[in-house]
Amino acid sequence: MRRAAVSVAANVAEGFRKRGKADKARFMNTAEGSVNESHYYLILAQDLGYGDGRPLLAVLEEVSRLLGSYARAILASNF
């Protein structure tokens, strides 16, 4: 879970420094994949009885929405 969560921020940071739109968008896509991986781990932890993951699932949904918006803005930009 920690590795997947750290991967989200690491991919956003790495993509930020890329020059091309395609490279930037690819890193945002990879970050979204890590969000989905974290989502799975929270569901699994809840199913195994480790606690209620719903508050964190809501946060992950917001992060996913923001990453998607950021990727669309990158691809639509004229730089």
Coordinates of N, CA, C and O in Angstrom, one line a residue:
M1 N 0.8 -1.2 0.0 CA 0.0 0.0 0.0 C 0.9 1.3 0.0 O 0.6 2.2 -0.8
R2 N 1.9 1.3 0.9 CA 2.8 2.4 0.9 C 3.5 2.7 -0.4 O 3.6 3.8 -0.9
R3 N 4.0 1.6 -1.0 CA 4.7 1.7 -2.3 C 3.8 2.2 -3.4 O 4.2 3.1 -4.1
A4 N 2.6 1.8 -3.4 CA 1.6 2.3 -4.4 C 1.3 3.8 -4.2 O 1.3 4.6 -5.1
A5 N 1.1 4.1 -2.9 CA 0.8 5.5 -2.6 C 2.0 6.5 -2.9 O 1.8 7.6 -3.5
V6 N 3.2 6.0 -2.6 CA 4.4 6.8 -2.9 C 4.6 7.0 -4.4 O 5.0 8.0 -4.9
S7 N 4.2 5.9 -5.1 CA 4.3 5.9 -6.6 C 3.5 7.0 -7.2 O 3.9 7.5 -8.3
V8 N 2.3 7.3 -6.6 CA 1.5 8.3 -7.2 C 2.2 9.6 -7.2 O 2.4 10.3 -8.3
A9 N 2.7 10.1 -6.1 CA 3.4 11.4 -6.0 C 4.7 11.3 -6.8 O 5.1 12.3 -7.5
A10 N 5.4 10.2 -6.8 CA 6.7 10.1 -7.5 C 6.5 10.3 -9.0 O 7.3 11.0 -9.7
N11 N 5.4 9.7 -9.6 CA 5.2 9.8 -11.0 C 4.7 11.2 -11.4 O 5.0 11.7 -12.5
V12 N 3.9 11.8 -10.5 CA 3.5 13.2 -10.8 C 4.7 14.1 -10.9 O 4.9 14.9 -11.8
A13 N 5.6 13.9 -9.9 CA 6.9 14.7 -9.8 C 7.7 14.5 -11.0 O 8.3 15.4 -11.6
E14 N 7.9 13.2 -11.4 CA 8.8 12.9 -12.5 C 8.2 13.4 -13.8 O 8.9 14.0 -14.7
G15 N 6.8 13.3 -14.0 CA 6.2 13.8 -15.2 C 6.2 15.3 -15.3 O 6.3 15.8 -16.4
F16 N 6.2 16.0 -14.2 CA 6.3 17.4 -14.2 C 7.5 18.0 -14.9 O 7.5 19.0 -15.6
R17 N 8.6 17.3 -14.8 CA 9.9 17.7 -15.3 C 10.1 17.3 -16.8 O 11.0 17.8 -17.5
K18 N 9.2 16.5 -17.4 CA 9.3 16.1 -18.8 C 8.9 17.3 -19.7 O 8.0 18.1 -19.3
R19 N 9.5 17.3 -20.8 CA 9.3 18.4 -21.7 C 8.1 18.2 -22.7 O 7.4 19.1 -23.0
G20 N 7.9 17.0 -23.1 CA 6.9 16.7 -24.1 C 5.5 16.4 -23.5 O 5.5 15.8 -22.4
K21 N 4.5 16.7 -24.2 CA 3.1 16.5 -23.7 C 2.9 15.0 -23.5 O 2.3 14.6 -22.5
A22 N 3.3 14.2 -24.5 CA 3.1 12.7 -24.4 C 3.8 12.1 -23.2 O 3.2 11.3 -22.5
D23 N 5.0 12.6 -22.9 CA 5.7 12.1 -21.7 C 5.0 12.5 -20.4 O 4.9 11.7 -19.5
K24 N 4.6 13.7 -20.4 CA 3.9 14.2 -19.1 C 2.7 13.4 -18.9 O 2.4 12.9 -17.8
A25 N 1.9 13.2 -20.0 CA 0.6 12.5 -19.9 C 0.9 11.0 -19.5 O 0.1 10.4 -18.7
R26 N 1.9 10.4 -20.0 CA 2.2 9.0 -19.7 C 2.5 8.9 -18.2 O 2.0 7.9 -17.6
F27 N 3.2 9.8 -17.6 CA 3.5 9.7 -16.2 C 2.2 10.0 -15.3 O 2.1 9.3 -14.3
M28 N 1.3 10.8 -15.8 CA 0.0 11.0 -15.1 C -0.8 9.7 -15.2 O -1.4 9.3 -14.2
N29 N -0.7 9.0 -16.3 CA -1.4 7.8 -16.5 C -0.8 6.7 -15.6 O -1.6 5.9 -14.9
T30 N 0.5 6.7 -15.4 CA 1.1 5.7 -14.5 C 0.7 6.1 -13.1 O 0.4 5.2 -12.3
A31 N 0.6 7.3 -12.7 CA 0.2 7.7 -11.4 C -1.3 7.3 -11.1 O -1.6 6.8 -10.0
E32 N -2.1 7.4 -12.2 CA -3.5 6.9 -12.0 C -3.5 5.4 -11.8 O -4.4 4.9 -11.0
G33 N -2.6 4.7 -12.4 CA -2.6 3.3 -12.2 C -2.2 2.9 -10.8 O -2.8 2.0 -10.1
S34 N -1.3 3.7 -10.2 CA -1.0 3.6 -8.8 C -2.1 3.9 -7.9 O -2.3 3.3 -6.8
V35 N -2.9 4.9 -8.2 CA -4.1 5.2 -7.5 C -5.1 4.0 -7.5 O -5.6 3.6 -6.4
N36 N -5.2 3.4 -8.6 CA -6.1 2.2 -8.7 C -5.5 1.0 -7.9 O -6.3 0.3 -7.3
E37 N -4.2 0.9 -7.9 CA -3.6 -0.1 -7.1 C -3.9 0.1 -5.6 O -4.3 -0.8 -4.9
S38 N -3.8 1.4 -5.2 CA -4.0 1.7 -3.8 C -5.5 1.5 -3.5 O -5.8 1.0 -2.4
H39 N -6.4 1.8 -4.4 CA -7.8 1.5 -4.2 C -8.1 0.0 -4.0 O -8.8 -0.3 -3.1
Y40 N -7.4 -0.8 -4.8 CA -7.6 -2.3 -4.5 C -7.1 -2.7 -3.2 O -7.8 -3.5 -2.5
Y41 N -6.0 -2.2 -2.7 CA -5.4 -2.5 -1.4 C -6.4 -2.1 -0.3 O -6.5 -2.8 0.7
L42 N -7.0 -1.0 -0.4 CA -8.0 -0.5 0.6 C -9.2 -1.4 0.6 O -9.7 -1.8 1.7
I43 N -9.7 -1.8 -0.5 CA -10.8 -2.7 -0.6 C -10.4 -4.1 0.1 O -11.2 -4.6 0.9
L44 N -9.2 -4.6 -0.3 CA -8.8 -5.8 0.3 C -8.6 -5.7 1.8 O -9.1 -6.6 2.5
A45 N -8.0 -4.7 2.3 CA -7.9 -4.5 3.7 C -9.2 -4.5 4.4 O -9.4 -5.1 5.5
Q46 N -10.2 -3.8 3.8 CA -11.5 -3.8 4.4 C -12.2 -5.1 4.4 O -12.8 -5.6 5.4
D47 N -12.0 -5.9 3.3 CA -12.6 -7.2 3.2 C -12.0 -8.2 4.2 O -12.6 -9.1 4.7
L48 N -10.7 -7.9 4.5 CA -10.0 -8.8 5.5 C -10.2 -8.3 6.9 O -9.7 -8.9 7.9
G49 N -11.0 -7.3 7.1 CA -11.4 -6.8 8.4 C -10.4 -5.9 9.1 O -10.4 -5.8 10.4
Y50 N -9.5 -5.3 8.4 CA -8.5 -4.4 9.0 C -9.0 -3.0 9.3 O -8.4 -2.3 10.0
G51 N -10.2 -2.7 8.9 CA -10.8 -1.4 9.2 C -11.6 -0.9 8.0 O -11.8 -1.5 7.0
D52 N -12.2 0.3 8.3 CA -13.1 0.9 7.3 C -12.2 1.8 6.4 O -11.7 2.8 6.8
G53 N -12.1 1.4 5.1 CA -11.3 2.2 4.1 C -12.1 3.2 3.4 O -11.6 3.9 2.5
R54 N -13.4 3.4 3.7 CA -14.2 4.3 2.9 C -13.7 5.8 2.9 O -13.8 6.4 1.8
P55 N -13.3 6.3 4.0 CA -12.8 7.7 4.0 C -11.6 7.8 3.0 O -11.5 8.8 2.3
L56 N -10.7 6.9 3.1 CA -9.5 6.9 2.2 C -9.9 6.7 0.7 O -9.3 7.2 -0.2
L57 N -10.9 5.8 0.5 CA -11.4 5.6 -0.9 C -11.9 6.9 -1.5 O -11.7 7.1 -2.7
A58 N -12.6 7.7 -0.7 CA -13.1 8.9 -1.2 C -12.0 9.9 -1.6 O -12.0 10.6 -2.6
V59 N -10.9 9.9 -0.8 CA -9.7 10.7 -1.1 C -9.1 10.2 -2.4 O -8.7 11.0 -3.3
L60 N -9.0 8.9 -2.6 CA -8.4 8.3 -3.8 C -9.2 8.7 -5.0 O -8.7 8.9 -6.1
E61 N -10.5 8.7 -4.9 CA -11.4 9.1 -6.0 C -11.1 10.5 -6.4 O -11.1 10.8 -7.6
E62 N -10.9 11.4 -5.4 CA -10.6 12.8 -5.7 C -9.2 12.9 -6.4 O -9.1 13.7 -7.4
V63 N -8.3 12.2 -5.9 CA -6.9 12.2 -6.5 C -7.0 11.7 -8.0 O -6.4 12.3 -8.9
S64 N -7.7 10.7 -8.2 CA -7.9 10.2 -9.5 C -8.6 11.2 -10.5 O -8.1 11.4 -11.6
R65 N -9.6 11.9 -10.0 CA -10.2 12.9 -10.7 C -9.3 14.0 -11.1 O -9.2 14.5 -12.2
L66 N -8.5 14.5 -10.1 CA -7.5 15.5 -10.3 C -6.4 15.1 -11.3 O -6.1 15.9 -12.2
L67 N -5.9 13.9 -11.2 CA -4.9 13.4 -12.2 C -5.5 13.4 -13.6 O -4.8 13.7 -14.5
G68 N -6.7 12.9 -13.7 CA -7.3 12.9 -15.0 C -7.5 14.2 -15.6 O -7.2 14.5 -16.8
S69 N -7.9 15.2 -14.8 CA -8.1 16.6 -15.3 C -6.7 17.2 -15.7 O -6.6 17.9 -16.7
Y70 N -5.7 16.9 -14.9 CA -4.4 17.4 -15.2 C -3.9 16.8 -16.5 O -3.3 17.5 -17.4
A71 N -4.1 15.5 -16.7 CA -3.6 14.9 -18.0 C -4.3 15.5 -19.2 O -3.7 15.7 -20.2
R72 N -5.6 15.7 -19.0 CA -6.4 16.3 -20.2 C -5.9 17.7 -20.5 O -5.8 18.1 -21.6
A73 N -5.6 18.5 -19.4 CA -5.1 19.8 -19.6 C -3.8 19.8 -20.3 O -3.5 20.7 -21.1
I74 N -2.9 18.9 -19.9 CA -1.6 18.8 -20.6 C -1.8 18.5 -22.0 O -1.1 19.1 -22.9
L75 N -2.6 17.5 -22.4 CA -2.8 17.1 -23.8 C -3.4 18.2 -24.6 O -3.2 18.3 -25.8
A76 N -4.3 19.1 -24.0 CA -5.0 20.1 -24.7 C -4.1 21.4 -24.8 O -4.5 22.3 -25.6
S77 N -3.0 21.5 -24.1 CA -2.2 22.7 -24.1 C -1.5 22.9 -25.4 O -1.3 21.9 -26.2
N78 N -1.0 24.1 -25.7 CA -0.4 24.4 -26.9 C 1.1 24.6 -26.8 O 1.8 25.3 -27.6
F79 N 1.8 24.0 -25.8 CA 3.2 24.2 -25.6 C 4.0 23.1 -26.3 O 3.6 22.1 -26.7

